[in-house]
Structures are given as C-alpha cells and as structure tokens.
Short mmCIF file of C-alpha atoms and ligand atoms in Angstrom, two decimals:
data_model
loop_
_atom_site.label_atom_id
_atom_site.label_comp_id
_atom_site.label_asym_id
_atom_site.label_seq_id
_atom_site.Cartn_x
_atom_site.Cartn_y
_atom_site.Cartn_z
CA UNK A 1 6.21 -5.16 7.12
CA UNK A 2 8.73 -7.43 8.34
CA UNK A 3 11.92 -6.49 10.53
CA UNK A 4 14.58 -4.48 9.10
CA UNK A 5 17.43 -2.86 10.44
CA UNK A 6 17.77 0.43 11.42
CA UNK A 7 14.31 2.27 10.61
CA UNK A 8 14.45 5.70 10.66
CA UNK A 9 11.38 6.29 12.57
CA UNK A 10 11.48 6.71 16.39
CA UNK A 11 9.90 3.94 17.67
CA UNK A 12 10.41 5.10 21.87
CA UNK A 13 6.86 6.65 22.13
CA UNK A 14 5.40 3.76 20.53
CA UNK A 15 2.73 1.84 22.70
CA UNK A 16 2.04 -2.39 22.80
CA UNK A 17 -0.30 -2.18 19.02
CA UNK A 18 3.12 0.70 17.94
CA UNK A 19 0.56 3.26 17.32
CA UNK A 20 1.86 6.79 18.23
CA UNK A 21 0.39 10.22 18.34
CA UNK A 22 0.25 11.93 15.22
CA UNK A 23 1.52 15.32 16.29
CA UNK A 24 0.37 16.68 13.72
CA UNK A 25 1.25 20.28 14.91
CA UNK A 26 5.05 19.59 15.09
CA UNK A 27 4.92 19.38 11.18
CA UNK A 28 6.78 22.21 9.93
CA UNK A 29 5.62 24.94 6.84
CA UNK A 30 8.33 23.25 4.80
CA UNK A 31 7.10 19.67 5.12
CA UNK A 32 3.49 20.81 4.31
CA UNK A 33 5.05 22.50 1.03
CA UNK A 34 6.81 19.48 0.30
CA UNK A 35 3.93 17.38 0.83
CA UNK A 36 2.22 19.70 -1.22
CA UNK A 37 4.91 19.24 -4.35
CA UNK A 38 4.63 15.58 -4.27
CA UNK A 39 0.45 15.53 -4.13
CA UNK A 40 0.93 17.82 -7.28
CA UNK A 41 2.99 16.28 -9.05
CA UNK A 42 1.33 12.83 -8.35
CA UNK A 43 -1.91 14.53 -8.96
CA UNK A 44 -1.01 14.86 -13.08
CA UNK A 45 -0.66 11.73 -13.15
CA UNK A 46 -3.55 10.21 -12.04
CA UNK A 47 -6.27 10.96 -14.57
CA UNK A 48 -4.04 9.03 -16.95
CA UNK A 49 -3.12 6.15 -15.12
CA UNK A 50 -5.22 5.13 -12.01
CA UNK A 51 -7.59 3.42 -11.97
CA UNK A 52 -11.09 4.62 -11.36
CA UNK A 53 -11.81 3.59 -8.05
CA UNK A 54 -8.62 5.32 -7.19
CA UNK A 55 -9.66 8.68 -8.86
CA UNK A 56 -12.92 8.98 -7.31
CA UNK A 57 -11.94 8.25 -3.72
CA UNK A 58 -9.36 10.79 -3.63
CA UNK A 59 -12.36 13.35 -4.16
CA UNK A 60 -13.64 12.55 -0.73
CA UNK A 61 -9.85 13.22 1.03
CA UNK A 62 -9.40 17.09 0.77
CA UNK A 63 -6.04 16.36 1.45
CA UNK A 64 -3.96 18.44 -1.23
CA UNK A 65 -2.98 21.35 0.45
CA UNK A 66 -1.57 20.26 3.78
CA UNK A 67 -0.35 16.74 5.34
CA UNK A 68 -3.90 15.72 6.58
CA UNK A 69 -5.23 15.31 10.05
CA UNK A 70 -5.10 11.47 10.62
CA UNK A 71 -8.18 11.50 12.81
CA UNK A 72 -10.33 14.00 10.15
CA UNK A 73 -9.76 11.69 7.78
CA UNK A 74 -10.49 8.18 9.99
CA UNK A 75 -14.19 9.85 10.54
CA UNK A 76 -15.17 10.44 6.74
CA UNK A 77 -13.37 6.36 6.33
CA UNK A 78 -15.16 5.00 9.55
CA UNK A 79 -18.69 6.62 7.41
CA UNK A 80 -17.56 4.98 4.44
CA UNK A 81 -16.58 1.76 5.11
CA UNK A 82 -15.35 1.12 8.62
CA UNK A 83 -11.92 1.75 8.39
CA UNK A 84 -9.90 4.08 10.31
CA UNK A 85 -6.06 5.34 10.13
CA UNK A 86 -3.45 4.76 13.21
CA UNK A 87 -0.08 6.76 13.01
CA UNK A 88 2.82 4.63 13.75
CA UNK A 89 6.64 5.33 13.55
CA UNK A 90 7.15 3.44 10.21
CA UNK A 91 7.97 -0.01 9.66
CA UNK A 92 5.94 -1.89 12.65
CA UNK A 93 6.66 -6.07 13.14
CA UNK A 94 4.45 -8.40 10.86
CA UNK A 95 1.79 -9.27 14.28
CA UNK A 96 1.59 -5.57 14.55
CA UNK A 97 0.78 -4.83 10.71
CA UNK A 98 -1.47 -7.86 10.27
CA UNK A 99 -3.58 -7.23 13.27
CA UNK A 100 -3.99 -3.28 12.44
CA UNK A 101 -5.62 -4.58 9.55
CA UNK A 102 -7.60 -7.02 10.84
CA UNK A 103 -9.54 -4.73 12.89
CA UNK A 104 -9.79 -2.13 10.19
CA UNK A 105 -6.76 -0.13 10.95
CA UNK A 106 -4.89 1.11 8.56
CA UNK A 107 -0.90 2.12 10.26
CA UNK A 108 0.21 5.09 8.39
CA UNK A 109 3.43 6.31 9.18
CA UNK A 110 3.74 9.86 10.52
CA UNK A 111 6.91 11.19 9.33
CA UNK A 112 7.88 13.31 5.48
CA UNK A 113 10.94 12.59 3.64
CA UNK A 114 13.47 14.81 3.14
CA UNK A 115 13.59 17.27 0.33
CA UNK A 116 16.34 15.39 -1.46
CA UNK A 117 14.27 11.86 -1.42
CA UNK A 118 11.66 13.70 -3.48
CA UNK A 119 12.17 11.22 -6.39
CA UNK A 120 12.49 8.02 -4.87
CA UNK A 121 12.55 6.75 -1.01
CA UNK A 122 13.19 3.30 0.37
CA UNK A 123 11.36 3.04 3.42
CA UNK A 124 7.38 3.81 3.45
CA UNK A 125 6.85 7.98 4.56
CA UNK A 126 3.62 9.60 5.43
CA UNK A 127 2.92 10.54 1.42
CA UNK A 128 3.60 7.65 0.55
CA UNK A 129 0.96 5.36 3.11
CA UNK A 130 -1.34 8.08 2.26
CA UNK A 131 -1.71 9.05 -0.93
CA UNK A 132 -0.87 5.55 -2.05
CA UNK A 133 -2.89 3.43 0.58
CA UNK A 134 -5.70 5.85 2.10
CA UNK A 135 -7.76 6.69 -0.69
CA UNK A 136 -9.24 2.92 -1.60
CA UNK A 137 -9.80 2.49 1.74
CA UNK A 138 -13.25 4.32 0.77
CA UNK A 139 -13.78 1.53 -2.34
CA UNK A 140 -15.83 -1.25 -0.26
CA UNK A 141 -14.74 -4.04 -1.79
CA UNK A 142 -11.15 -2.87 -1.69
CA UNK A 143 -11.63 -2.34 1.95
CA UNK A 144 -13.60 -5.96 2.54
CA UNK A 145 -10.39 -7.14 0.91
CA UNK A 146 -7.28 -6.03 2.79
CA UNK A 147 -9.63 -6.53 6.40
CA UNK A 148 -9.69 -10.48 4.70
CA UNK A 149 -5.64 -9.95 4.23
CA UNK A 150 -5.24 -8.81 7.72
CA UNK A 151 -6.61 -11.74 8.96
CA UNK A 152 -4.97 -14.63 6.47
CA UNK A 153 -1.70 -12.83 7.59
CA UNK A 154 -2.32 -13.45 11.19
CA UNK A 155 -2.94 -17.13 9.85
CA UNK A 156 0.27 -17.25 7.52
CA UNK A 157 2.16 -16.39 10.72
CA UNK A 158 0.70 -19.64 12.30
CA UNK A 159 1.09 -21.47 9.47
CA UNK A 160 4.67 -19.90 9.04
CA UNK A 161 3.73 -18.29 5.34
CA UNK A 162 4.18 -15.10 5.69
CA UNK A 163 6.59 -14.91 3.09
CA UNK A 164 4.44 -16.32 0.60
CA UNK A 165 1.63 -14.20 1.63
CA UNK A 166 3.78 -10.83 1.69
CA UNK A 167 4.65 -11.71 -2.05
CA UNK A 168 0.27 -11.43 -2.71
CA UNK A 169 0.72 -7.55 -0.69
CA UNK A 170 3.75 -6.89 -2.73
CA UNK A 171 2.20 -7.73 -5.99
CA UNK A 172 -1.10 -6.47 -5.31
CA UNK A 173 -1.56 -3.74 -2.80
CA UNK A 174 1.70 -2.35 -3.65
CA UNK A 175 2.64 -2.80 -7.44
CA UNK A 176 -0.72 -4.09 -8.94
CA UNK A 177 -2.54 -3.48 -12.04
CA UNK A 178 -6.08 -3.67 -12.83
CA UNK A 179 -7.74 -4.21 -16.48
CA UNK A 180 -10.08 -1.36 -17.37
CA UNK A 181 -12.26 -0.39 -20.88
CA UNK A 182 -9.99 2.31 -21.00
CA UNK A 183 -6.21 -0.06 -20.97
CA UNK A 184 -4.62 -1.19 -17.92
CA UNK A 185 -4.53 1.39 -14.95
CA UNK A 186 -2.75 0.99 -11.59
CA UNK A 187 -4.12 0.37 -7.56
CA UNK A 188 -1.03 -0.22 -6.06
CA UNK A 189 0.10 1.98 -3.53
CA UNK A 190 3.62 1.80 -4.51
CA UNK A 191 2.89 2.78 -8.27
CA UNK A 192 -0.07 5.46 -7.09
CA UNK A 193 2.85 7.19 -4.85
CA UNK A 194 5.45 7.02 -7.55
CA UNK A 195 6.66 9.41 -9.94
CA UNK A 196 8.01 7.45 -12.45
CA UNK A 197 6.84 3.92 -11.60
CA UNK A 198 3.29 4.86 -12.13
CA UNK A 199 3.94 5.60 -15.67
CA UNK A 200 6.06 3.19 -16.59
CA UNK A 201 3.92 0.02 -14.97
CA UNK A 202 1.24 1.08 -17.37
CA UNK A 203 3.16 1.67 -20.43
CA UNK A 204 6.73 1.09 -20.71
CA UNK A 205 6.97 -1.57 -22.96
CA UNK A 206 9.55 -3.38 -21.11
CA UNK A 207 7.81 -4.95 -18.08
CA UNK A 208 5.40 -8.10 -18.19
CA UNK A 209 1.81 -7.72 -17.49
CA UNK A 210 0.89 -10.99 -16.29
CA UNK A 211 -2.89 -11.91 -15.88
CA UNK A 212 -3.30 -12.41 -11.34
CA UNK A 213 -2.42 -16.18 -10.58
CA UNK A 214 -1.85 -16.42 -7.22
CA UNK A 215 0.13 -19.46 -7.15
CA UNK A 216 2.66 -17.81 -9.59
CA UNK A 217 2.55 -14.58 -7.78
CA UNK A 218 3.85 -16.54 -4.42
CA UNK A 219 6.31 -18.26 -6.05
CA UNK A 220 7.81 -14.83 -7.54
CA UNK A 221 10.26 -12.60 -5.43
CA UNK A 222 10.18 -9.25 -5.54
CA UNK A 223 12.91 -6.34 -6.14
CA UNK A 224 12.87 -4.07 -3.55
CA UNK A 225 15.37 -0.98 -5.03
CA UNK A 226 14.13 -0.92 -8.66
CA UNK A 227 11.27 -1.15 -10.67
CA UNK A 228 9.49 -4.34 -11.21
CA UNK A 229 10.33 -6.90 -13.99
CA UNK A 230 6.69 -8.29 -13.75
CA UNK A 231 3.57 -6.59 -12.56
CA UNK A 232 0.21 -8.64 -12.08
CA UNK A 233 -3.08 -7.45 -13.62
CA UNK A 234 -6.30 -8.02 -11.85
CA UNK A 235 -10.00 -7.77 -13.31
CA UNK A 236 -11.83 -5.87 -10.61
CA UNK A 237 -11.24 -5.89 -6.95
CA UNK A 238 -14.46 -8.46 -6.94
CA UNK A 239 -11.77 -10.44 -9.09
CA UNK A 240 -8.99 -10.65 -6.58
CA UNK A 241 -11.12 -11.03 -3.53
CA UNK A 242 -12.84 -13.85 -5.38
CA UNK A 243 -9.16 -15.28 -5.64
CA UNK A 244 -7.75 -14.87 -2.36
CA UNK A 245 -10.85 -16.12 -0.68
CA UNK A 246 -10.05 -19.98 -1.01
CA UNK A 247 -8.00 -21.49 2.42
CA UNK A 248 -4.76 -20.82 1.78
CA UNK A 249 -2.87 -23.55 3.85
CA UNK A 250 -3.36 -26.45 1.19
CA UNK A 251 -1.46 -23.48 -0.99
CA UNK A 252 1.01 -22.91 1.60
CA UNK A 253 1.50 -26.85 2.10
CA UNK A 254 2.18 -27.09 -1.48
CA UNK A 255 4.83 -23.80 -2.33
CA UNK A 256 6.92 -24.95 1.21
CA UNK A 257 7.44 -28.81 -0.16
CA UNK A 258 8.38 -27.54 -4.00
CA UNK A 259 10.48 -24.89 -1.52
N1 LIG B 1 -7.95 -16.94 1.97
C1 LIG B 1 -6.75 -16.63 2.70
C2 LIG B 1 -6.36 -17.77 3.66
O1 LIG B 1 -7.08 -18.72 3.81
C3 LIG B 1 -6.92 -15.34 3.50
C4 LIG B 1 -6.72 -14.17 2.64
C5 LIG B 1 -7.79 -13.47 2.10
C6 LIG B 1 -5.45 -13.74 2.34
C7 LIG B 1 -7.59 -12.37 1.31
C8 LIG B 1 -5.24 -12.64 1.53
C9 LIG B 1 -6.31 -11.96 1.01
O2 LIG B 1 -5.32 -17.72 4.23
FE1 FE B 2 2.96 0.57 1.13
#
C-alpha cells in the first residue's frame, strides 16, 4: 500500500485497476526451485505456529511444488468464497489496493525474490502475497472481513484516515495473532511468510502480546525493517470483524484532534 519510491516491479504493462498478466510461463526452473525452498521451509513451521484456519486452507492450494497459476487458484477461491487473485507489479497506490479488495480481488504481486533475499525482503514478492495472504482467503469469515476492509479503506481515503486504518492492516492482516486452546498462533501474512518472525511472534519472550483494541492499535506506529515490539492478539476472526464493524469516522474524528 501507499506510494513509495522506486518499486522494483515494472509497472509499464500495468492497465487503469494496475493489474498485469501473470506470465506465468516466463518464470524460470530456478525461481520455481526457489519458490519451492521457501514453501518448505515455511511449511515446518506451520503445524507449530499457525493458526488453524491457516493450516487447513493451505490443503485446498496444491501450491508446493511450483509458483501457482494465479487463475487455477482464483477458480477453487471464487467456489469457496468469492474471492479471486489479480497479478499486479507490486506495490499498487492506496485507491488501487482498497478497491481490489472491495470487489473481492485480492492483488498479488507476480514477481520472486532473488536468491540472496531468501531470509528477509522489504518489499511484498509473489511468496510472500501468496503463501502469506492466499490461503485465508478460503476461511469465510476471514474473507467477509478484508471485502469489509476494502471498503472502510475507500472511506478512510474520503475521510483522509488512511493512515490510521493502514495501522488496523499492519497489525492485523500482516503481523496478527490469534488466541487458540492450543497457545497463541499467528494469521498474519507477514509472520505466515516469515522465517524467523513466525517463530518468534509466538514465543520469543521479548515482544508484547496485547489483547486487539482498535483504538490503541491506530494510535501505534509500526516498524517497517525489524520485527515488531508489540503484536495484537485477536479471539477468532468473528472477534475482529465484530470489532471493526462499528463506523469508523467518530474514531477517526477522535485519533486526528488528540493528533
Ligand atoms: N467499520 C469500518 C468503517 O466504518 C470499516 C471497516 C470494516 C474497516 C472492517 C476495517 C475492517 O470505516
Ligand atoms: Fe502483505
């Protein structure tokens, strides 16, 4: 989301919405091997710390061996819950993002990183929007959820509150938590696609675990280059769309005038 300098993506082939085509034959044996490492090594650590909508989702994404088939993969999601995927160069402006999602479209960017990023990667690759985005697109009240997002973003904008609303995404989509019988597990996309973060949001002892307030969670910025200091834990995804579902715009009123 947002706009940030130089993205690495090329952006020329782009159309109005900045979906692009896939080309999904230009991938080369090496980036399907890499892809492969990463799914692997992800894959260990899943049954230990995702969470259990997570686990069984991925079951229905045959997506292990190879970098998937974008449109494959939209026809088992438009079955399941409505959803579909749109490749796009990487990064795409907030209108772009919020309205994908709004209409059930989930942008997931079409280019691997490079052997050498295998660790860690700043901007958003096709591992991780998949692996760490795609597969609770098939939980339905997951999905109900970030359609809902989509459309309070397109509101933030009018309201000028995105930032406040990006800081819910960041916090929830991307680094959250969820209680479970079992201890807490993660949802977040960013932890999910994460080879050390996933672990250590669950059970390094050195990070807070704070119950989901949304107020608190739009007043707190995020760090974008390490791990975080303070991850938010949600119930159930019933939980958090039972949160977010209030009108925001009293909210935003309220966080602007306290600035
Ligand atoms: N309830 C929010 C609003 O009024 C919309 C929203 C729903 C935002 C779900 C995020 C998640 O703006
Ligand atoms: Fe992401």
């Amino acid at each position: 989301m947002g706009s940030v300098p130089d993205l690495r993506g090329d952006y020329s082939q782009a159309g109005p919405d900045y979906s692009v085509e896939q080309q999904w034959e230009k991938y080369t044996p090496e980036e399907h091997q890499l892809y492969r490492r990463l799914f692997e090594r992800q894959s260990k650590l899943v049954p230990r710390y995702a969470c259990r909508e997570w686990i069984s989702a991925i079951s229905h994404l045959d997506a292990a061996r190879e970098i998937p088939v974008f449109e494959a993969i939209s026809k088992k999601l438009r079955t399941a819950t409505g959803w579909e995927i749109v490749a796009v160069p990487g990064l795409i402006p907030d209108e772009a993002f919020f309205t994908h999602l709004a209409n059930r479209r989930f942008p997931v960017t079409v280019w691997l990183r490079k052997p050498q990023e295998f660790d860690y990667i700043v901007e958003p690759d096709v591992f991780h929007d998949f692996f760490g985005h795609v597969p609770l697109l098939f939980d339905p009240v997951y999905a109900d959820h970030l359609h809902e997002y989509g459309k309070g973003g397109l509101k933030a904008m009018r309201l000028d509150a995105v930032k406040f609303l990006a800081r819910l995404y960041w916090f929830t989509i991307e680094f959250g938590l969820m209680n479970t019988p079992a201890g807490v597990r993660a949802y977040g996309a960013g932890l999910m696609s994460s080879g050390g973060e996933l672990a250590y949001s669950v059970e390094d002892p050195r990070p807070k675990r704070l119950p989901f307030e949304l107020e608190r969670i739009m007043r707190t910025e995020y760090l974008i280059d390490r791990y975080q200091d303070s991850y938010f834990v949600i119930d159930a995804f019933e939980h958090l769309m039972r949160e977010t579902a209030p009108d925001f715009a009293p909210l935003y009123t309220r966080l602007k005038s306290k600035k």
